[in-house]
Short mmCIF file of C-alpha atoms and ligand atoms in Angstrom, two decimals:
data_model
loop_
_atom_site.label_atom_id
_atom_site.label_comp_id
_atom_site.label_asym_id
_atom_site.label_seq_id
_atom_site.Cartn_x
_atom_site.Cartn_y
_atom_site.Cartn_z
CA UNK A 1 91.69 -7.15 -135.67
CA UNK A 2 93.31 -7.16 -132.32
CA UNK A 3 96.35 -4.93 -131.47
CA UNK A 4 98.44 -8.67 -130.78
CA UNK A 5 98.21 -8.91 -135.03
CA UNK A 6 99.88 -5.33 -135.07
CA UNK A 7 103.40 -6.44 -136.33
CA UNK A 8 105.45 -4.48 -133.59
CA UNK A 9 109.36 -3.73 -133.61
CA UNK A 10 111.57 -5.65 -131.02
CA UNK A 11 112.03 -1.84 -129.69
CA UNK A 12 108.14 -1.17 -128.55
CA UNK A 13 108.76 2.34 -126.71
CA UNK A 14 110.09 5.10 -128.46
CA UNK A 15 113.44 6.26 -127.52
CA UNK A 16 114.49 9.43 -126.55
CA UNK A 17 117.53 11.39 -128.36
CA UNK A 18 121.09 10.96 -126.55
CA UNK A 19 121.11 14.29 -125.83
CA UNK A 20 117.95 15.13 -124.62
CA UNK A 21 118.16 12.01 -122.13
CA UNK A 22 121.37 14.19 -120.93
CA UNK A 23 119.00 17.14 -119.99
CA UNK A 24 118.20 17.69 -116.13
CA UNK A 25 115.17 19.01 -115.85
CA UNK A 26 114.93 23.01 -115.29
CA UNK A 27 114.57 22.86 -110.75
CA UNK A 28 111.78 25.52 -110.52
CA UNK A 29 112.54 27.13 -106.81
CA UNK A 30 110.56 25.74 -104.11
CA UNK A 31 107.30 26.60 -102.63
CA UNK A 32 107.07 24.78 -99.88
CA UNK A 33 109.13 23.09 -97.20
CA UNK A 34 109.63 18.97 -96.99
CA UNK A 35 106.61 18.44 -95.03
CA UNK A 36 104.65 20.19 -97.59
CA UNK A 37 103.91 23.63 -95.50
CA UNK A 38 103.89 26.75 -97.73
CA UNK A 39 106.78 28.35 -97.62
CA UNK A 40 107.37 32.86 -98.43
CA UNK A 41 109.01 32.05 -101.75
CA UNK A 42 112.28 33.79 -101.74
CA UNK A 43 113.16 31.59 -104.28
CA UNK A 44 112.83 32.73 -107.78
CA UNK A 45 113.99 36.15 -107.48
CA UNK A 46 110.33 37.44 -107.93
CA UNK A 47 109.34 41.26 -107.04
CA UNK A 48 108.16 41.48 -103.61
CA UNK A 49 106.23 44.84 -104.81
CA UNK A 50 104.09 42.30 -106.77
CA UNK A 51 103.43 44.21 -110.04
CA UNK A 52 102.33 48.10 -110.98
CA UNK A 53 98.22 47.97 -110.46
CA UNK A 54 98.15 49.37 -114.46
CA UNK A 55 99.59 46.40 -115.67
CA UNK A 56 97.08 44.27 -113.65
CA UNK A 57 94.29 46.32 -114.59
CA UNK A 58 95.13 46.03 -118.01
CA UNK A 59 95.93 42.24 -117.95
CA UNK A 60 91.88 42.29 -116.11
CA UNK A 61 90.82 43.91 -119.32
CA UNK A 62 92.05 41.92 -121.77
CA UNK A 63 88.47 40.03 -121.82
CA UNK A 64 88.99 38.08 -126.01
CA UNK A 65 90.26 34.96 -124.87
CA UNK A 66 88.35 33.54 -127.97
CA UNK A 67 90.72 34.98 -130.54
CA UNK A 68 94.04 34.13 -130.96
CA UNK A 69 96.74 36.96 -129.76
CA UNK A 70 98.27 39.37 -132.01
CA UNK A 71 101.43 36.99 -133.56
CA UNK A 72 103.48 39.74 -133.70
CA UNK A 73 103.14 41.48 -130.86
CA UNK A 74 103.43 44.46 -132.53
CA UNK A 75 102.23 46.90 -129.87
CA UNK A 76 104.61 45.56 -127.52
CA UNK A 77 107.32 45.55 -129.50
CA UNK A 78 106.44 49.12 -130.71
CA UNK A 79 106.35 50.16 -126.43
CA UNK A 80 109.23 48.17 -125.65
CA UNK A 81 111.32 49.96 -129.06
CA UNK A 82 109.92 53.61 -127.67
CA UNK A 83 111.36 53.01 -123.91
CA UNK A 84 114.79 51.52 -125.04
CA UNK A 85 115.32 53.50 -128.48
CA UNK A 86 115.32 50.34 -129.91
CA UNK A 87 113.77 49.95 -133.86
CA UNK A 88 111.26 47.30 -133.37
CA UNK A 89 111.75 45.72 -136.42
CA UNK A 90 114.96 44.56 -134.24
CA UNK A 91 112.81 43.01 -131.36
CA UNK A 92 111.07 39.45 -130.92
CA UNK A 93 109.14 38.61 -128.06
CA UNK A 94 108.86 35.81 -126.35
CA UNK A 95 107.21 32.98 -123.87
CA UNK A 96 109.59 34.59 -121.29
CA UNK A 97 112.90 35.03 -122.11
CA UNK A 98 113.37 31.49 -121.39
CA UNK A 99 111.97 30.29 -125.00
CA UNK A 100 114.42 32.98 -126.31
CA UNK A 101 117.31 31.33 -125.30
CA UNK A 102 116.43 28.44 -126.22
CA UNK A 103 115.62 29.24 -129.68
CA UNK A 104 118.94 31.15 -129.87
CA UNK A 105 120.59 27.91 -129.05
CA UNK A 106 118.45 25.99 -131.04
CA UNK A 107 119.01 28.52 -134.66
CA UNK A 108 122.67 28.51 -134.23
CA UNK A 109 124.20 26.16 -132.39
CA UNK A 110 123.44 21.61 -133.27
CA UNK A 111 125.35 18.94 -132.78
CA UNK A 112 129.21 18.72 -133.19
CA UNK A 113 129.23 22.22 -132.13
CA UNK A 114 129.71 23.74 -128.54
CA UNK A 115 128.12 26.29 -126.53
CA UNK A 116 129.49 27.90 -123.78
CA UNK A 117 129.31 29.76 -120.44
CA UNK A 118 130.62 30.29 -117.20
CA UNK A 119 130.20 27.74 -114.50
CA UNK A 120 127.51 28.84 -112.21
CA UNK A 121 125.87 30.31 -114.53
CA UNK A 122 121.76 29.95 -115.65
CA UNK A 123 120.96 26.50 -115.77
CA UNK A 124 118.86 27.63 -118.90
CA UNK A 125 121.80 27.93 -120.66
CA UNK A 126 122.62 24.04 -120.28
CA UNK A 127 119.18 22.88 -121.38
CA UNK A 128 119.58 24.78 -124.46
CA UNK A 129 122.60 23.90 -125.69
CA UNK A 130 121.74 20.25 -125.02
CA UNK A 131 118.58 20.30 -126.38
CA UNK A 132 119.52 21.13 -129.86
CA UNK A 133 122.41 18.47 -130.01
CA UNK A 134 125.41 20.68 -129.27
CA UNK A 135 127.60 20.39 -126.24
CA UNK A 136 128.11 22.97 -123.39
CA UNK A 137 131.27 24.08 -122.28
CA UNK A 138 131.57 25.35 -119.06
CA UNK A 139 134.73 27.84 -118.46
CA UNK A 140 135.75 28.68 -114.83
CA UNK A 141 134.59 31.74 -112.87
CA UNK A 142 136.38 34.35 -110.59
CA UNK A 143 135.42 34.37 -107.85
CA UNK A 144 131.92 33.60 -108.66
CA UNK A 145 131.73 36.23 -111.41
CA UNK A 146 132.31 35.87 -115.04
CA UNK A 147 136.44 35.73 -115.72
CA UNK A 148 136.51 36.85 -119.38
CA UNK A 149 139.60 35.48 -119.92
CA UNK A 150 138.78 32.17 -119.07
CA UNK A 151 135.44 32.28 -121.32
CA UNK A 152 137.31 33.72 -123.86
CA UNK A 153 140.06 30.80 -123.69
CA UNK A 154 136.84 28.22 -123.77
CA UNK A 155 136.08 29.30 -126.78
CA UNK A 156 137.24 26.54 -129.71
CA UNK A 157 136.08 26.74 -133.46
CA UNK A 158 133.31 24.77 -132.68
CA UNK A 159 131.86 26.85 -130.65
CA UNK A 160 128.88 28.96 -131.98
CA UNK A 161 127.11 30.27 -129.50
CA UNK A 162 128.36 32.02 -126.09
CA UNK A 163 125.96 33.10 -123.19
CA UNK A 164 126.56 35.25 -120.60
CA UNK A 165 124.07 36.65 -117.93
CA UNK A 166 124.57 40.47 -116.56
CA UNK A 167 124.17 41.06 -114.00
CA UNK A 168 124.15 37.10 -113.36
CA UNK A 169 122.33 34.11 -111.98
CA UNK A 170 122.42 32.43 -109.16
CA UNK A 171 125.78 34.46 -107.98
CA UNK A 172 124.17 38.55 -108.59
CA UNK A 173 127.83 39.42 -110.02
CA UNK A 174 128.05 42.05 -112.84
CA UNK A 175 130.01 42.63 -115.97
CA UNK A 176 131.35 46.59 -116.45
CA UNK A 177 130.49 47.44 -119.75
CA UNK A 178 134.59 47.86 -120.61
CA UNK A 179 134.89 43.79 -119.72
CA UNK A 180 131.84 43.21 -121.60
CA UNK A 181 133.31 45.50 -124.47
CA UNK A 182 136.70 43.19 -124.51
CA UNK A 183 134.42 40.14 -124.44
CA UNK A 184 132.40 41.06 -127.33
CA UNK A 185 135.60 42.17 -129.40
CA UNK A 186 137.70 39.36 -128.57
CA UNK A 187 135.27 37.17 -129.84
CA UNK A 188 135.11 35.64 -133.25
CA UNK A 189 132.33 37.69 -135.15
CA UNK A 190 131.09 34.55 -136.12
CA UNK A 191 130.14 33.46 -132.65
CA UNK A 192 126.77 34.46 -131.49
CA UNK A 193 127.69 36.45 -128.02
CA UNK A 194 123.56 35.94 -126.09
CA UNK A 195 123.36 38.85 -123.24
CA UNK A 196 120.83 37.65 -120.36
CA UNK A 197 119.55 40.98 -119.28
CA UNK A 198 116.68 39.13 -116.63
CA UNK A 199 118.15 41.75 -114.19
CA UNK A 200 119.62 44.74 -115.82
CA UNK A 201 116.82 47.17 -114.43
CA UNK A 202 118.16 46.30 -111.10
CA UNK A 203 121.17 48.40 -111.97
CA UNK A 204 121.68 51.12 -111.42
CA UNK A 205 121.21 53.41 -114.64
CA UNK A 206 124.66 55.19 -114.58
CA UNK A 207 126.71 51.79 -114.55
CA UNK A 208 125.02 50.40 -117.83
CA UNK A 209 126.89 47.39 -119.54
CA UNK A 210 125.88 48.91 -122.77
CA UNK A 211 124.85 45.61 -123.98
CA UNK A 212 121.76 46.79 -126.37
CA UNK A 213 124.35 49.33 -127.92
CA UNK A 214 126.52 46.58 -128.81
CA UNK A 215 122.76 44.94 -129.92
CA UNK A 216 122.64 48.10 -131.89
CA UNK A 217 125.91 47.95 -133.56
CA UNK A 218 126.91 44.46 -133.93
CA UNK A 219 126.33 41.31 -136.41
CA UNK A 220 126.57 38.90 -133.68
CA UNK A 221 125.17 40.34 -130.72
CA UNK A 222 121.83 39.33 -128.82
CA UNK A 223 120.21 40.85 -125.68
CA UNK A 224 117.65 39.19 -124.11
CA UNK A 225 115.16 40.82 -121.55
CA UNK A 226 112.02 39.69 -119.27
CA UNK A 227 109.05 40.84 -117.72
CA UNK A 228 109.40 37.99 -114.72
CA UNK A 229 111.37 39.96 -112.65
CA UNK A 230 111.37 43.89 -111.70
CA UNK A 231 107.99 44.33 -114.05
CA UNK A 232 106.64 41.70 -111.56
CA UNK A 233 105.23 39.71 -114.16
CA UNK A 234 106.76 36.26 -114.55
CA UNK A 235 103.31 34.32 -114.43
CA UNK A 236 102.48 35.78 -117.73
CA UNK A 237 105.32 34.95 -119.19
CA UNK A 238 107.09 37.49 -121.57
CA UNK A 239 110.15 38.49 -122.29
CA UNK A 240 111.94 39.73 -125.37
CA UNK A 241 114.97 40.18 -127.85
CA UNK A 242 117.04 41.93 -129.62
CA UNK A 243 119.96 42.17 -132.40
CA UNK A 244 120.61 42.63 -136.18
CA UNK A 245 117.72 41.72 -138.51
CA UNK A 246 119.30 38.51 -139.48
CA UNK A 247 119.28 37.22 -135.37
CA UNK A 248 115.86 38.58 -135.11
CA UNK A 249 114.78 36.82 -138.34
CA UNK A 250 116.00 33.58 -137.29
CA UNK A 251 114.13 33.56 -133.64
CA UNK A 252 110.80 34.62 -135.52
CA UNK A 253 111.24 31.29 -137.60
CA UNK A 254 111.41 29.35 -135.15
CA UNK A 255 109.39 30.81 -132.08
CA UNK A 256 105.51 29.72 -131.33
CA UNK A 257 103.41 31.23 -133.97
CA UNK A 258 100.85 32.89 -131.13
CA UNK A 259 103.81 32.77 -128.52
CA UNK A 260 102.71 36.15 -126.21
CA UNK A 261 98.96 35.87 -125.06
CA UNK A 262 96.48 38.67 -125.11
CA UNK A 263 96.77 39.43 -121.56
CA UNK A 264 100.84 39.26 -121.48
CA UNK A 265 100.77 41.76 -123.96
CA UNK A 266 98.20 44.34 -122.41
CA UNK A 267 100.03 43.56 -119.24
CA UNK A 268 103.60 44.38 -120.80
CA UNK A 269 102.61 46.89 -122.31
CA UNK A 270 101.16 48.98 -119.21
CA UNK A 271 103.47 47.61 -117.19
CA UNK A 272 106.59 49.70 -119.28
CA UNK A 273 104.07 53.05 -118.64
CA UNK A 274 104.89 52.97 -115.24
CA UNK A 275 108.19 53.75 -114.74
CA UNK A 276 107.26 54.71 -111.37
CA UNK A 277 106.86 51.32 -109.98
CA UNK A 278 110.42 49.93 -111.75
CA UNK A 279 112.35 52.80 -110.16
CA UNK A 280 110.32 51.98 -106.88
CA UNK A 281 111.42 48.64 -107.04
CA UNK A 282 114.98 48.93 -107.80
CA UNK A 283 115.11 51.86 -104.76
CA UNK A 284 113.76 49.26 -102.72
CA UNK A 285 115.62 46.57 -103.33
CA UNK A 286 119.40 48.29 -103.58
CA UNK A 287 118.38 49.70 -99.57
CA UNK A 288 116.83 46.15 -98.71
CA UNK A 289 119.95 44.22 -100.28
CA UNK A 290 122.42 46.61 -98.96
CA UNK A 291 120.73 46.40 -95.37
CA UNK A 292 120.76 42.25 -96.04
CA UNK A 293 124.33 42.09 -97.20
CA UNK A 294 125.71 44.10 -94.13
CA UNK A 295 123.69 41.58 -92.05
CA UNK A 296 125.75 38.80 -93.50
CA UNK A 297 128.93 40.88 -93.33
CA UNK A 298 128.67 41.21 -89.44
CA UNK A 299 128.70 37.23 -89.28
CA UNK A 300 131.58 37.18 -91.46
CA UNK A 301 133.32 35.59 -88.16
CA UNK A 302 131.16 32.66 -88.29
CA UNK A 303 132.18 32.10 -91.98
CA UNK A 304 129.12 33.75 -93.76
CA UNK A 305 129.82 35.47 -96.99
CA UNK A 306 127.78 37.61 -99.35
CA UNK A 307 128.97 38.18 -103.17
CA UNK A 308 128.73 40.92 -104.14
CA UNK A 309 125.66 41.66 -106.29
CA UNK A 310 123.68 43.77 -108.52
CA UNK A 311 120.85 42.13 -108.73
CA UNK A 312 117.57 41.18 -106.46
CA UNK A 313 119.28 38.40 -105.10
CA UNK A 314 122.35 37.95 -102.61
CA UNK A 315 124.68 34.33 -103.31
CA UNK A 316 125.00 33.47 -99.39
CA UNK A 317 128.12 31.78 -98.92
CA UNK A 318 128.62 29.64 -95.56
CA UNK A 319 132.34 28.68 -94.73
CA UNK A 320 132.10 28.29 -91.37
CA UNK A 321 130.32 25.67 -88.77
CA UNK A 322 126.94 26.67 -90.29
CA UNK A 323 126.25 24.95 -93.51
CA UNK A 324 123.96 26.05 -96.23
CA UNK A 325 122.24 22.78 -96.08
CA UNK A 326 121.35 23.72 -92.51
CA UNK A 327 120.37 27.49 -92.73
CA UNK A 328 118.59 26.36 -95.80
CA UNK A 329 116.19 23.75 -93.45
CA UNK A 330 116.23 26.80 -90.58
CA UNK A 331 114.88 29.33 -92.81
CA UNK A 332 112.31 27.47 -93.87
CA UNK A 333 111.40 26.45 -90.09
CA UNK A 334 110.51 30.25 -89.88
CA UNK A 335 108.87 29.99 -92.92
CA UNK A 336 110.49 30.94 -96.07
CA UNK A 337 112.03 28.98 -99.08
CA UNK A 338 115.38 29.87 -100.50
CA UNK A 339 117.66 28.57 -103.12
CA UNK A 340 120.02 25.69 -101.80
CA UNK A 341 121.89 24.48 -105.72
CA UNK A 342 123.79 21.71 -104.71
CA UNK A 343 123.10 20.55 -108.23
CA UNK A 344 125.11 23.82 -109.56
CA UNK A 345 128.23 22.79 -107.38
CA UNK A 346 127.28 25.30 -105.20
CA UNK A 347 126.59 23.34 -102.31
CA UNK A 348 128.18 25.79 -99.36
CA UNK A 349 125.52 28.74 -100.66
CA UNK A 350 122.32 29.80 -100.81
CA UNK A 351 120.55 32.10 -103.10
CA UNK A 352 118.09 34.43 -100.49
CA UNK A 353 115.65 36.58 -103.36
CA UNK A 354 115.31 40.38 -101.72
CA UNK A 355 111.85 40.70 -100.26
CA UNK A 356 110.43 43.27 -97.94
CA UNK A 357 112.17 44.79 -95.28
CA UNK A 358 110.14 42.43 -92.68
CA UNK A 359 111.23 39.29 -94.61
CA UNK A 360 114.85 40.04 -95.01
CA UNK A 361 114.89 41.47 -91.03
CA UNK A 362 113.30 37.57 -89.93
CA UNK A 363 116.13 35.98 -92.38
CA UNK A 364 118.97 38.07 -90.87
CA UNK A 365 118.02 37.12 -87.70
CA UNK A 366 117.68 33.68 -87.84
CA UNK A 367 120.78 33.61 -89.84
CA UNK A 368 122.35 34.95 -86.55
CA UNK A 369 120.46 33.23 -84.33
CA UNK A 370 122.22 29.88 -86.24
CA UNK A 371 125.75 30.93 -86.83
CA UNK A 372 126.21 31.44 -83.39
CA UNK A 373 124.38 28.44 -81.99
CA UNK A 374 126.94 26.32 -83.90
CA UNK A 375 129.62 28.01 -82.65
C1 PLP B 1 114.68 34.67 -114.34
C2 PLP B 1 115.68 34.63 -115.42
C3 PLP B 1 115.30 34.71 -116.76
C4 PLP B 1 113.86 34.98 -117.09
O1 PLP B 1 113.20 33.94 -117.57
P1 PLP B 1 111.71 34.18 -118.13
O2 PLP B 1 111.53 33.00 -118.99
O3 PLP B 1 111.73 35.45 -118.88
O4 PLP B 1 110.82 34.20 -116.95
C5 PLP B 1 116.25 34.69 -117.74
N1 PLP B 1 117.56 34.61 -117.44
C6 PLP B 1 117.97 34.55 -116.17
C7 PLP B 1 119.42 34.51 -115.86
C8 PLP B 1 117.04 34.54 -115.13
O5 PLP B 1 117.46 34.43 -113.87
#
């Protein structure tokens, strides 16, 4: 038999679901420029300490690659409970935090219902909410930063799932635990409030949101973490979760059976023994961002802007006769890719990743160099 006597449908391809053909693809940040040179990638907000050597030398010694990883992660979870005080029957880890988010979407939110954030927010939080069927709602920001009010007033009773990023992505701003608080109470408990904490060890430890005591406390309440970012471990991909039993039950439903490899965990696991190189890296980046964001401020007459952040990234905004578009193709003639998100309505800024002092110094400079060539 030939495949012509296969009977086929007047539809021969298979068609994709409504709302999945709505999804942009997640824009990974770049690498290199145009041309295809390789590009310094301040891009994707990774640690320009690299990672602690005992995570890597752990990572080098996880030598089974034959046997499938432990499903649970249960040593992880156990490390990650210890340095938080959290009881890790109340944790899930993750294929970065990433999969979290989207299984959060994905267990409580399909379609007919809405999911919401703030505009310029992740652009995670879009793909999930579209890729389980429900709709996002996007409610204005202030200023760049998350106006509670207006979140709050997006909120409809179809909504079932709000996310919120603290400090956030791509603008750095940061949620004081009391607007947080008022969030979180304002809310109906039925809503599940998701609290991106990608950056939270970047601030500093007195100004806590106290997000994983409302993770504690609350029925509705889930705090997502990752190792991609001050751990200095995003290429092996781990991040975790946590909330009441019931939130935690429904993620470990859902998630990838084997979902943490061997070496993530070994690595993760190391990698929260050495405080040392976290508190390093957040002491580095608050002098390197505030030295960055002062740079900025002192071309404030040529329309240059920096919002103010908390994380270990600054949201560069140009107002002036420089645009971002510009700078963006500058930079990288010196070298180094940046965040230009057009695609996020935010074409007048780009989003500069903290790196080392040298990196940030060449950046400032050219910056300068720019604004006042277009004078
Ligand atoms: C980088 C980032 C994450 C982390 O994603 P992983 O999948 O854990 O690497 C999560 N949320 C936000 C807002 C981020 O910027």
């Amino acid at each position: 038999m030939t495949y012509d006597a296969i009977d086929t449908p007047a539809t021969s391809a298979p068609t994709m679901k409504p709302w999945i053909a709505a999804i942009h693809a997640y824009v990974p940040g770049k690498s290199q420029s145009a041309d295809g040179t390789p590009l310094i990638k301040l891009s994707a907000n990774e640690n320009p300490l690299g990672t602690s050597a005992a995570a890597l030398a752990a990572r080098a010694g996880a030598l089974d690659a034959a046997t499938y990883p432990d499903p649970d992660s249960v040593e992880l979870r156990s490390a990650i409970g210890a340095l938080h005080g959290i009881d890790p029957a109340r944790i899930v880890c993750g294929t970065g935090s990433d999969e979290l988010l989207n299984l959060a979407a994905q267990a409580f939110a399909g379609p007919g219902d809405e999911v919401a954030y703030v505009r310029y927010g992740f652009s995670v939080y879009d793909i999930a909410a579209r890729r389980c069927g429900a709709t996002p709602v996007v409610a204005p920001d202030r200023d760049f930063g998350t106006d509670v009010d207006a979140l709050l007033a997006s909120v409809t009773p179809a909504t079932r799932v709000v996310f919120v990023a603290n400090p956030n992505n791509p603008t750095g701003t940061f949620m004081p635990r009391a607007d947080l608080v008022r969030l979180h109470c304002t809310l109906p408990a039925d809503v599940l409030l998701v609290i991106d904490r990608a950056y939270a060890e970047y601030v500093d430890p007195g100004d806590d949101d106290g997000a994983l005591e409302l993770a504690a406390n609350a029925e509705n309440v889930l705090v997502t973490h990752t190792f991609s970012k001050i751990y200095g471990l995003a290429g092996e991909r781990i991040g975790w979760a946590t909330g009441a039993p019931s939130l935690v039950d429904a993620l470990n439903r859902i998630r990838g059976p084997f979902n943490v490899t061997t070496s993530a965990q070994a690595a993760g696991i190391a990698a929260l023994a050495d405080q040392a190189f976290v508190t390093a890296s957040r002491t580095h980046n608050r002098t390197e961002r505030t030295r960055f964001v002062e740079a900025i401020e002192a071309l404030g007459n040529h329309g240059l802007r920096a919002v103010p952040s908390e994380a270990n990234f600054v949201l560069v905004l140009f107002e002036g006769a420089l645009t971002a578009a510009a700078a963006s193709d500058g930079i990288a003639r010196i070298g180094y890719a940046v965040r230009h998100l057009p695609s996020q309505g935010l074409p007048q800024a780009l989003r500069i990743t903290v790196g080392t002092a040298e990196q940030m110094g060449h950046i400032a400079s050219a910056l300068r160099a720019m604004a006042e060539a277009v004078r």
